[in-house]
XYZ file of N, CA, C and O in Angstrom:
768
model
N 8.128 6.058 -12.876
C 6.979 5.692 -12.080
C 5.990 6.869 -12.063
O 6.373 7.995 -11.807
N 4.733 6.571 -12.338
C 3.680 7.587 -12.293
C 3.084 7.610 -10.894
O 2.588 6.597 -10.413
N 3.148 8.801 -10.250
C 2.686 8.962 -8.876
C 1.529 9.955 -8.829
O 1.577 11.004 -9.467
N 0.513 9.628 -8.033
C -0.563 10.564 -7.728
C -0.704 10.626 -6.213
O -0.342 9.681 -5.509
N -1.204 11.761 -5.732
C -1.380 11.911 -4.292
C -2.828 12.223 -3.955
O -3.543 12.887 -4.716
N -3.233 11.732 -2.794
C -4.542 12.036 -2.227
C -4.290 12.514 -0.807
O -3.814 11.751 0.037
N -4.539 13.782 -0.577
C -4.323 14.353 0.740
C -5.626 14.534 1.482
O -6.707 14.459 0.907
N -5.509 14.766 2.783
C -6.691 14.997 3.603
C -6.381 14.735 5.054
O -5.276 14.338 5.414
N -7.377 14.939 5.892
C -7.180 14.658 7.307
C -7.357 13.171 7.595
O -6.807 12.664 8.553
N -8.153 12.482 6.767
C -8.389 11.045 6.956
C -8.764 10.771 8.421
O -8.110 10.013 9.107
N -9.836 11.407 8.844
C -10.210 11.413 10.246
C -11.629 10.902 10.468
O -12.475 11.668 10.897
N -11.922 9.617 10.138
C -11.029 8.546 9.701
C -11.044 8.365 8.175
O -11.917 8.888 7.480
N -10.089 7.572 7.686
C -10.096 7.152 6.293
C -11.316 6.253 6.092
O -11.718 5.538 7.011
N -11.936 6.321 4.899
C -13.132 5.521 4.647
C -13.116 4.957 3.225
O -12.196 5.243 2.449
N -14.129 4.178 2.901
C -14.151 3.501 1.601
C -14.256 4.471 0.435
O -13.809 4.158 -0.662
N -14.806 5.656 0.662
C -14.847 6.665 -0.398
C -13.458 7.098 -0.819
O -13.169 7.253 -2.008
N -12.570 7.297 0.159
C -11.173 7.642 -0.143
C -10.510 6.531 -0.961
O -9.819 6.793 -1.951
N -10.722 5.299 -0.524
C -10.068 4.160 -1.165
C -10.580 3.951 -2.588
O -9.801 3.694 -3.509
N -11.893 4.077 -2.780
C -12.461 3.916 -4.128
C -11.979 5.017 -5.070
O -11.659 4.751 -6.227
N -11.917 6.241 -4.567
C -11.434 7.355 -5.383
C -10.001 7.092 -5.840
O -9.673 7.243 -7.019
N -9.151 6.684 -4.914
C -7.753 6.402 -5.246
C -7.640 5.263 -6.262
O -6.859 5.335 -7.217
N -8.424 4.219 -6.067
C -8.366 3.079 -6.985
C -8.902 3.452 -8.366
O -8.355 3.024 -9.389
N -9.957 4.254 -8.409
C -10.479 4.721 -9.704
C -9.430 5.529 -10.459
O -9.250 5.363 -11.669
N -8.707 6.402 -9.753
C -7.641 7.194 -10.382
C -6.546 6.273 -10.908
O -6.073 6.419 -12.040
N -6.144 5.323 -10.085
C -5.073 4.405 -10.483
C -5.443 3.652 -11.755
O -4.649 3.576 -12.699
N -6.651 3.125 -11.784
C -7.075 2.319 -12.935
C -7.302 3.180 -14.181
O -6.875 2.822 -15.273
N -8.001 4.303 -14.019
C -8.359 5.119 -15.184
C -7.166 5.824 -15.815
O -7.080 5.945 -17.029
N -6.220 6.277 -14.982
C -5.102 7.057 -15.502
C -3.767 6.316 -15.467
O -2.746 6.864 -15.860
N -3.753 5.073 -15.001
C -2.559 4.245 -15.074
C -1.433 4.632 -14.140
O -0.250 4.509 -14.500
N -1.763 5.073 -12.932
C -0.712 5.414 -11.971
C -0.130 4.156 -11.352
O -0.830 3.185 -11.105
N 1.179 4.211 -11.111
C 1.880 3.093 -10.484
C 1.758 3.135 -8.967
O 1.823 2.103 -8.307
N 1.605 4.342 -8.424
C 1.561 4.504 -6.969
C 0.636 5.664 -6.619
O 0.721 6.737 -7.211
N -0.243 5.420 -5.652
C -1.077 6.474 -5.081
C -0.593 6.668 -3.648
O -0.597 5.728 -2.850
N -0.161 7.888 -3.344
C 0.315 8.211 -2.005
C -0.792 8.910 -1.221
O -1.326 9.931 -1.665
N -1.140 8.361 -0.071
C -2.085 8.989 0.848
C -1.260 9.875 1.770
O -0.315 9.406 2.408
N -1.607 11.161 1.818
C -0.811 12.114 2.585
C -1.688 12.787 3.637
O -2.459 13.693 3.312
N -1.572 12.331 4.894
C -2.361 12.960 5.951
C -1.849 14.365 6.262
O -0.648 14.568 6.437
N -2.776 15.317 6.307
C -2.426 16.708 6.601
C -2.140 16.881 8.079
O -2.739 16.211 8.927
N -1.238 17.784 8.386
C -0.990 18.146 9.783
C -2.058 19.154 10.206
O -2.899 18.869 11.038
N -2.043 20.338 9.594
C -3.070 21.351 9.821
C -3.590 21.759 8.451
O -2.894 22.440 7.694
N -4.813 21.333 8.084
C -5.339 21.677 6.763
C -5.658 23.176 6.670
O -6.250 23.729 7.596
N -5.248 23.823 5.584
C -5.450 25.266 5.476
C -6.877 25.672 5.134
O -7.254 26.811 5.354
N -7.700 24.759 4.616
C -9.011 25.149 4.094
C -10.197 24.679 4.914
O -11.327 24.808 4.474
N -9.944 24.105 6.072
C -11.088 23.721 6.891
C -10.707 23.730 8.356
O -9.536 23.651 8.710
N -11.739 23.847 9.167
C -11.520 23.787 10.608
C -11.302 22.326 10.957
O -12.136 21.473 10.675
N -10.171 22.057 11.536
C -9.809 20.671 11.844
C -9.941 20.423 13.334
O -9.338 21.126 14.139
N -10.755 19.443 13.676
C -10.906 19.049 15.064
C -10.005 17.850 15.315
O -10.283 16.760 14.823
N -8.950 18.049 16.061
C -8.003 16.963 16.335
C -8.566 16.056 17.427
O -8.098 16.046 18.554
N -9.603 15.280 17.071
C -10.262 14.428 18.067
C -9.535 13.101 18.253
O -9.841 12.359 19.185
N -8.592 12.799 17.383
C -7.716 11.643 17.564
C -6.291 12.106 17.250
O -6.089 13.131 16.622
N -5.328 11.327 17.668
C -3.929 11.718 17.468
C -3.506 11.504 16.007
O -4.128 10.738 15.270
N -2.426 12.176 15.637
C -1.839 11.952 14.309
C -1.437 10.496 14.158
O -1.585 9.904 13.091
N -0.939 9.909 15.242
C -0.526 8.499 15.204
C -1.727 7.587 14.914
O -1.597 6.616 14.163
N -2.886 7.904 15.483
C -4.088 7.108 15.205
C -4.512 7.259 13.745
O -4.821 6.271 13.080
N -4.526 8.489 13.231
C -4.911 8.701 11.827
C -3.964 7.953 10.897
O -4.390 7.312 9.934
N -2.680 8.038 11.198
C -1.664 7.378 10.380
C -1.838 5.860 10.410
O -1.785 5.200 9.370
N -2.079 5.311 11.575
C -2.259 3.862 11.683
C -3.512 3.403 10.953
O -3.514 2.345 10.306
N -4.591 4.184 10.999
C -5.811 3.809 10.267
C -5.564 3.799 8.760
O -6.053 2.918 8.057
N -4.769 4.754 8.276
C -4.428 4.755 6.846
C -3.623 3.504 6.517
O -3.916 2.809 5.535
N -2.621 3.232 7.318
C -1.781 2.046 7.071
C -2.615 0.770 7.045
O -2.421 -0.095 6.186
N -3.531 0.636 7.989
C -4.400 -0.540 8.018
C -5.282 -0.606 6.774
O -5.441 -1.669 6.170
N -5.847 0.523 6.382
C -6.784 0.568 5.257
C -6.133 0.208 3.923
O -6.768 -0.390 3.059
N -4.864 0.569 3.760
C -4.204 0.364 2.462
C -3.263 -0.838 2.446
O -2.637 -1.122 1.422
N -3.169 -1.553 3.551
C -2.162 -2.608 3.693
C -2.265 -3.722 2.658
O -1.269 -4.359 2.337
N -3.441 -3.950 2.115
C -3.596 -5.051 1.154
C -3.528 -4.588 -0.303
O -3.811 -5.358 -1.208
N -3.143 -3.326 -0.536
C -3.063 -2.815 -1.905
C -1.620 -2.390 -2.201
O -1.160 -1.362 -1.681
N -0.904 -3.130 -3.033
C 0.501 -2.808 -3.303
C 0.694 -1.498 -4.075
O 1.819 -0.994 -4.151
N -0.377 -0.942 -4.628
C -0.282 0.316 -5.376
C -0.480 1.536 -4.483
O -0.311 2.663 -4.923
N -0.877 1.312 -3.236
C -1.123 2.397 -2.292
C 0.010 2.463 -1.284
O 0.546 1.445 -0.865
N 0.340 3.696 -0.877
C 1.335 3.900 0.171
C 0.958 5.163 0.930
O 0.126 5.951 0.476
N 1.556 5.352 2.076
C 1.328 6.556 2.867
C 2.631 7.335 2.924
O 3.714 6.746 2.964
N 2.532 8.655 2.885
C 3.698 9.520 3.000
C 3.421 10.491 4.138
O 2.377 11.138 4.157
N 4.346 10.596 5.068
C 4.137 11.389 6.283
C 4.788 12.777 6.229
O 4.942 13.421 7.256
N 5.121 13.251 5.039
C 5.874 14.505 4.938
C 5.151 15.682 5.589
O 5.791 16.528 6.216
N 3.824 15.758 5.468
C 3.110 16.895 6.057
C 3.055 16.792 7.577
O 3.141 17.806 8.274
N 2.928 15.588 8.099
C 2.955 15.411 9.554
C 4.334 15.748 10.106
O 4.455 16.366 11.176
N 5.374 15.365 9.384
C 6.747 15.640 9.820
C 7.083 17.122 9.708
O 7.837 17.655 10.527
N 6.526 17.782 8.707
C 6.811 19.193 8.483
C 6.147 20.070 9.547
O 6.588 21.182 9.806
N 5.059 19.575 10.121
C 4.280 20.310 11.141
C 3.641 21.549 10.524
O 3.911 21.917 9.395
N 2.796 22.196 11.272
C 2.166 23.434 10.826
C 1.157 23.221 9.718
O 0.691 22.108 9.467
N 0.802 24.316 9.041
C -0.188 24.284 7.969
C 0.359 23.476 6.796
O 1.509 23.646 6.398
N -0.480 22.593 6.263
C -0.065 21.684 5.184
C -0.421 22.271 3.824
O -1.540 22.093 3.339
N 0.514 22.984 3.223
C 0.289 23.529 1.884
C 0.709 22.498 0.842
O 1.832 21.987 0.874
N -0.175 22.230 -0.094
C 0.061 21.202 -1.105
C 1.292 21.511 -1.951
O 2.036 20.598 -2.313
N 1.539 22.781 -2.253
C 2.694 23.131 -3.082
C 3.994 22.699 -2.392
O 4.918 22.205 -3.046
N 4.065 22.826 -1.064
C 5.254 22.391 -0.327
C 5.421 20.873 -0.422
O 6.535 20.368 -0.542
N 4.305 20.171 -0.381
C 4.334 18.710 -0.505
C 4.824 18.304 -1.886
O 5.634 17.383 -2.023
N 4.366 18.995 -2.913
C 4.798 18.684 -4.284
C 6.300 18.931 -4.436
O 7.022 18.095 -4.990
N 6.790 20.062 -3.934
C 8.237 20.333 -3.996
C 9.016 19.227 -3.286
O 10.049 18.760 -3.774
N 8.532 18.820 -2.129
C 9.198 17.775 -1.351
C 9.226 16.455 -2.125
O 10.277 15.812 -2.235
N 8.100 16.066 -2.677
C 8.028 14.802 -3.423
C 8.887 14.852 -4.686
O 9.575 13.880 -5.017
N 8.855 15.985 -5.395
C 9.681 16.122 -6.598
C 11.159 15.992 -6.248
O 11.925 15.387 -7.007
N 11.547 16.525 -5.108
C 12.940 16.438 -4.682
C 13.320 14.993 -4.333
O 14.359 14.498 -4.768
N 12.469 14.313 -3.583
C 12.790 12.953 -3.140
C 12.681 11.922 -4.258
O 13.391 10.933 -4.269
N 11.768 12.130 -5.193
C 11.540 11.151 -6.259
C 12.054 11.638 -7.618
O 11.663 11.092 -8.649
N 12.934 12.630 -7.626
C 13.305 13.311 -8.863
C 13.741 12.383 -9.995
O 13.420 12.636 -11.153
N 14.434 11.322 -9.708
C 14.899 10.427 -10.772
C 13.905 9.321 -11.081
O 14.137 8.525 -11.991
N 12.809 9.244 -10.318
C 11.860 8.146 -10.483
C 10.516 8.570 -11.055
O 9.768 7.735 -11.538
N 10.188 9.869 -10.982
C 8.864 10.331 -11.399
C 8.771 10.408 -12.921
O 9.632 10.978 -13.583
N 7.694 9.844 -13.433
C 7.382 9.937 -14.861
C 6.237 10.928 -15.014
O 5.153 10.728 -14.480
N 6.488 12.029 -15.713
C 5.453 13.048 -15.902
C 5.212 13.842 -14.623
O 5.984 13.789 -13.666
N 4.098 14.558 -14.617
C 3.730 15.357 -13.446
C 3.075 14.475 -12.395
O 2.415 13.481 -12.724
N 3.236 14.857 -11.149
C 2.529 14.176 -10.063
C 1.044 14.487 -10.205
O 0.654 15.627 -10.449
N 0.216 13.464 -10.056
C -1.231 13.666 -10.092
C -1.715 14.156 -8.735
O -1.336 13.620 -7.707
N -2.550 15.182 -8.742
C -3.147 15.708 -7.517
C -4.639 15.430 -7.582
O -5.351 15.995 -8.409
N -5.105 14.546 -6.710
C -6.503 14.123 -6.707
C -7.299 15.008 -5.755
O -6.957 15.129 -4.573
N -8.357 15.631 -6.296
C -9.274 16.399 -5.454
C -10.703 16.049 -5.854
O -10.948 15.519 -6.934
N -11.626 16.369 -4.968
C -13.032 16.176 -5.273
C -13.607 17.396 -5.961
O -13.056 18.498 -5.857
N -14.726 17.211 -6.659
C -15.355 18.326 -7.367
C -15.778 19.450 -6.422
O -15.892 20.596 -6.828
N -15.968 19.144 -5.153
C -16.334 20.160 -4.170
C -15.191 21.142 -3.906
O -15.415 22.226 -3.377
N -13.967 20.782 -4.282
C -12.814 21.646 -4.047
C -12.384 22.447 -5.278
O -11.605 23.388 -5.169
N -12.899 22.078 -6.451
C -12.422 22.714 -7.688
C -12.722 24.207 -7.735
O -11.853 25.000 -8.099
N -13.925 24.608 -7.349
C -14.272 26.030 -7.447
C -13.425 26.895 -6.514
O -13.196 28.065 -6.790
N -12.934 26.340 -5.429
C -12.101 27.094 -4.504
C -10.611 26.892 -4.706
O -9.801 27.412 -3.932
N -10.232 26.156 -5.749
C -8.816 25.847 -5.958
C -7.981 27.117 -6.112
O -6.828 27.167 -5.698
N -8.576 28.160 -6.674
C -7.854 29.416 -6.876
C -7.376 30.022 -5.553
O -6.381 30.748 -5.523
N -8.044 29.690 -4.456
C -7.655 30.238 -3.147
C -6.542 29.431 -2.475
O -6.051 29.826 -1.418
N -6.149 28.311 -3.060
C -5.077 27.501 -2.480
C -3.771 28.287 -2.526
O -3.536 29.096 -3.436
N -2.907 28.023 -1.581
C -1.604 28.687 -1.497
C -0.809 28.443 -2.788
O -0.591 27.302 -3.181
N -0.435 29.529 -3.465
C 0.318 29.483 -4.720
C -0.359 28.576 -5.751
O 0.282 27.747 -6.407
N -1.660 28.756 -5.907
C -2.465 27.903 -6.789
C -1.950 27.879 -8.229
O -1.923 26.821 -8.862
N -1.540 29.022 -8.762
C -1.055 29.062 -10.146
C 0.197 28.202 -10.316
O 0.316 27.440 -11.274
N 1.128 28.331 -9.379
C 2.360 27.528 -9.437
C 2.039 26.046 -9.256
O 2.602 25.185 -9.941
N 1.123 25.756 -8.350
C 0.731 24.372 -8.101
C 0.120 23.750 -9.353
O 0.481 22.629 -9.745
N -0.778 24.482 -9.996
C -1.449 23.966 -11.192
C -0.471 23.674 -12.330
O -0.710 22.777 -13.144
N 0.631 24.402 -12.380
C 1.650 24.161 -13.410
C 2.470 22.905 -13.121
O 3.000 22.283 -14.032
N 2.585 22.541 -11.851
C 3.466 21.448 -11.453
C 2.778 20.093 -11.389
O 3.453 19.064 -11.348
N 1.431 20.083 -11.322
C 0.711 18.824 -11.137
C -0.270 18.576 -12.277
O -0.603 19.478 -13.040
N -0.707 17.336 -12.358
C -1.863 17.005 -13.185
C -3.045 16.982 -12.220
O -3.134 16.109 -11.362
N -3.900 17.963 -12.329
C -5.046 18.084 -11.447
C -6.118 17.091 -11.893
O -6.604 17.156 -13.023
N -6.464 16.166 -11.003
C -7.452 15.126 -11.296
C -8.650 15.376 -10.402
O -8.517 15.410 -9.174
N -9.810 15.569 -11.020
C -11.011 15.914 -10.265
C -12.003 14.766 -10.310
O -12.483 14.374 -11.377
N -12.308 14.230 -9.124
C -13.286 13.158 -8.997
C -14.642 13.709 -8.609
O -14.741 14.761 -7.979
N -15.678 12.999 -8.992
C -17.041 13.397 -8.640
C -17.322 13.000 -7.195
O -17.122 11.861 -6.814
N -17.769 13.979 -6.430
C -18.141 13.729 -5.043
C -19.571 14.139 -4.778
O -20.269 13.508 -4.008
N -19.973 15.228 -5.399
C -21.282 15.803 -5.118
C -22.287 15.617 -6.244
O -23.480 15.582 -6.005
N -21.801 15.532 -7.460
C -22.702 15.535 -8.606
C -22.248 14.519 -9.645
O -21.068 14.213 -9.750
N -23.208 14.032 -10.406
C -22.857 13.080 -11.459
C -22.200 13.784 -12.644
O -21.620 13.154 -13.508
N -22.298 15.124 -12.676
C -21.695 15.901 -13.757
C -20.649 16.830 -13.170
O -20.930 17.615 -12.273
N -19.423 16.723 -13.658
C -18.358 17.600 -13.189
C -18.500 18.984 -13.804
O -18.952 19.120 -14.939
N -18.099 20.023 -13.060
C -18.085 21.356 -13.669
C -17.080 21.367 -14.814
O -16.013 20.796 -14.701
N -17.464 21.968 -15.894
C -16.588 21.967 -17.064
C -15.719 23.217 -17.146
O -14.804 23.273 -17.926
N -16.035 24.214 -16.340
C -15.260 25.445 -16.400
C -14.388 25.592 -15.165
O -14.835 25.397 -14.045
N -13.134 25.904 -15.419
C -12.194 26.196 -14.344
C -11.051 26.984 -14.956
O -10.699 26.782 -16.113
N -10.498 27.857 -14.166
C -9.326 28.608 -14.608
C -8.150 27.661 -14.827
O -7.252 27.942 -15.611
N -8.198 26.526 -14.142
C -7.085 25.586 -14.159
C -7.439 24.350 -14.985
O -8.536 23.814 -14.865
N -6.501 23.885 -15.810
C -6.767 22.652 -16.552
C -6.857 21.468 -15.592
O -6.108 21.406 -14.620
N -7.795 20.572 -15.857
C -7.936 19.399 -15.000
C -8.400 18.205 -15.815
O -8.965 18.348 -16.900
N -8.120 17.040 -15.279
C -8.553 15.787 -15.886
C -9.744 15.270 -15.086
O -9.603 14.953 -13.906
N -10.917 15.184 -15.719
C -12.085 14.663 -15.004
C -11.996 13.145 -14.848
O -11.528 12.441 -15.737
N -12.432 12.667 -13.714
C -12.421 11.244 -13.411
C -13.853 10.724 -13.483
O -14.760 11.331 -12.927
N -14.049 9.617 -14.163
C -15.393 9.031 -14.231
C -15.522 7.967 -13.146
O -15.549 6.776 -13.425
N -15.561 8.449 -11.912
C -15.602 7.570 -10.751
C -17.027 7.369 -10.232
O -17.932 8.129 -10.552
N -17.175 6.356 -9.408
C -18.438 6.135 -8.712
C -18.580 7.201 -7.631
O -17.602 7.594 -7.005
N -19.798 7.651 -7.404
C -20.037 8.633 -6.350
C -20.436 7.890 -5.083
O -21.431 7.166 -5.059
N -19.628 8.045 -4.051
C -19.923 7.471 -2.743
C -20.044 8.643 -1.767
O -19.029 9.160 -1.309
N -21.261 9.080 -1.490
C -21.437 10.268 -0.650
C -21.173 9.975 0.825
O -22.081 9.915 1.654
N -19.900 9.792 1.140
C -19.467 9.471 2.502
C -18.481 10.548 2.936
O -17.647 10.976 2.142
N -18.578 10.952 4.179
C -17.594 11.895 4.701
C -17.122 11.427 6.066
O -17.849 10.750 6.796
N -15.898 11.806 6.389
C -15.343 11.457 7.696
C -16.164 12.087 8.815
O -16.383 11.464 9.861
N -16.628 13.325 8.602
C -17.426 13.984 9.647
C -18.735 13.237 9.879
O -19.187 13.107 11.025
N -19.333 12.724 8.813
C -20.550 11.922 8.959
C -20.269 10.659 9.775
O -21.068 10.277 10.646
N -19.149 10.006 9.517
C -18.787 8.792 10.258
C -18.584 9.129 11.733
O -19.082 8.422 12.621
N -17.883 10.227 12.014
C -17.671 10.624 13.408
C -19.006 10.882 14.112
O -19.207 10.471 15.258
N -19.924 11.553 13.419
C -21.248 11.822 14.001
C -22.010 10.531 14.260
O -22.655 10.376 15.296
N -21.942 9.604 13.323
C -22.627 8.326 13.504
C -22.084 7.578 14.721
O -22.840 6.990 15.489
N -20.767 7.611 14.890
C -20.163 6.944 16.043
C -20.643 7.607 17.342
O -21.060 6.926 18.279
N -20.601 8.937 17.371
C -21.023 9.662 18.570
C -22.494 9.430 18.901
O -22.876 9.353 20.065
N -23.320 9.300 17.871
C -24.762 9.125 18.063
C -25.201 7.668 18.092
O -26.393 7.379 18.016
N -24.211 6.766 18.135
C -24.493 5.321 18.215
C -25.337 4.826 17.038
O -26.193 3.967 17.173
N -25.061 5.362 15.854
C -25.730 4.943 14.617
C -24.841 3.942 13.880
O -23.665 3.785 14.182
N -25.398 3.321 12.871
C -24.659 2.332 12.093
C -23.614 3.002 11.196
O -23.928 3.945 10.471
N -22.377 2.511 11.256
C -21.288 3.044 10.416
C -20.317 1.954 9.989
O -19.359 2.182 9.284
N -20.578 0.748 10.386
C -19.693 -0.403 10.222
C -19.115 -0.561 8.814
O -17.941 -0.814 8.642
N -19.918 -0.411 7.792
C -19.453 -0.708 6.429
C -18.995 0.523 5.645
O -18.801 0.446 4.440
N -18.784 1.624 6.340
C -18.271 2.830 5.696
C -16.750 2.894 5.722
O -16.150 3.731 5.054
N -16.134 1.999 6.494
C -14.679 1.933 6.621
C -14.244 0.487 6.427
O -15.038 -0.433 6.623
N -12.981 0.255 6.053
C -12.488 -1.125 5.972
C -12.576 -1.807 7.341
O -12.530 -1.143 8.380
N -12.684 -3.119 7.331
C -12.827 -3.874 8.569
C -11.705 -3.589 9.563
O -11.941 -3.453 10.762
N -10.479 -3.495 9.077
C -9.343 -3.241 9.971
C -9.469 -1.880 10.659
O -9.103 -1.730 11.831
N -9.978 -0.889 9.950
C -10.173 0.444 10.522
C -11.327 0.421 11.520
O -11.252 1.019 12.599
N -12.399 -0.283 11.171
C -13.527 -0.444 12.090
C -13.041 -1.023 13.421
O -13.355 -0.505 14.493
N -12.253 -2.083 13.334
C -11.767 -2.747 14.547
C -10.849 -1.835 15.349
O -10.918 -1.790 16.576
N -10.000 -1.095 14.666
C -9.079 -0.164 15.336
C -9.872 0.892 16.103
O -9.570 1.192 17.270
N -10.872 1.466 15.470
C -11.703 2.497 16.109
C -12.446 1.916 17.310
O -12.478 2.517 18.384
N -13.035 0.741 17.126
C -13.792 0.100 18.212
C -12.881 -0.248 19.395
O -13.226 0.010 20.546
N -11.718 -0.820 19.111
C -10.806 -1.232 20.177
C -10.314 -0.068 21.023
O -9.999 -0.226 22.198
N -10.232 1.115 20.411
C -9.685 2.283 21.115
C -10.762 3.294 21.492
O -10.448 4.374 21.992
N -12.022 2.958 21.219
C -13.144 3.865 21.538
C -12.944 5.261 20.948
O -13.216 6.270 21.607
N -12.439 5.305 19.726
C -12.199 6.600 19.082
C -13.522 7.248 18.664
O -14.484 6.554 18.346
N -13.541 8.544 18.665
C -14.667 9.369 18.205
C -15.918 9.282 19.083
O -16.960 9.802 18.715
N -15.829 8.632 20.231
C -17.043 8.512 21.080
C -17.223 9.730 21.960
O -16.342 10.446 22.269
């Protein structure tokens, strides 16, 4: 089984995350895309404005109709700072007899230039197939110390922080998230 992972805070998950995952699945032929919510992301200031349980439930709702998508809670269970290399070791251990090839690690082009600063980046780059999707530009950077597979995905300039701001400012955000996630947020008055 070919597995790729998409990590993040998913605060909240949105259609950009889902399209990126689906583009990776289709273009590179992955059997399963695992969404992995971070506990404490090492590379950004994380505002825990909703509970881990809420983030997890929004992911589950968002991916429920796609049999190729699943959620893995290893980083939430591990607690503390969520280092990707630890997640890869964990997944390799649990799926050791089922994984075909290297696990795909999906990141956006905005993260490629800083990949060298990731915890044990050299070891991580050896263990995964680094897949870089376009987030900021129609042209991916061609130079990196680390080998990567460029993804020819659609650019959807959406961010979770933008969605949170829109909710707080009573702006339109309805179609930036799946309907089930929209309803979950509205029912619980999240991000207000």
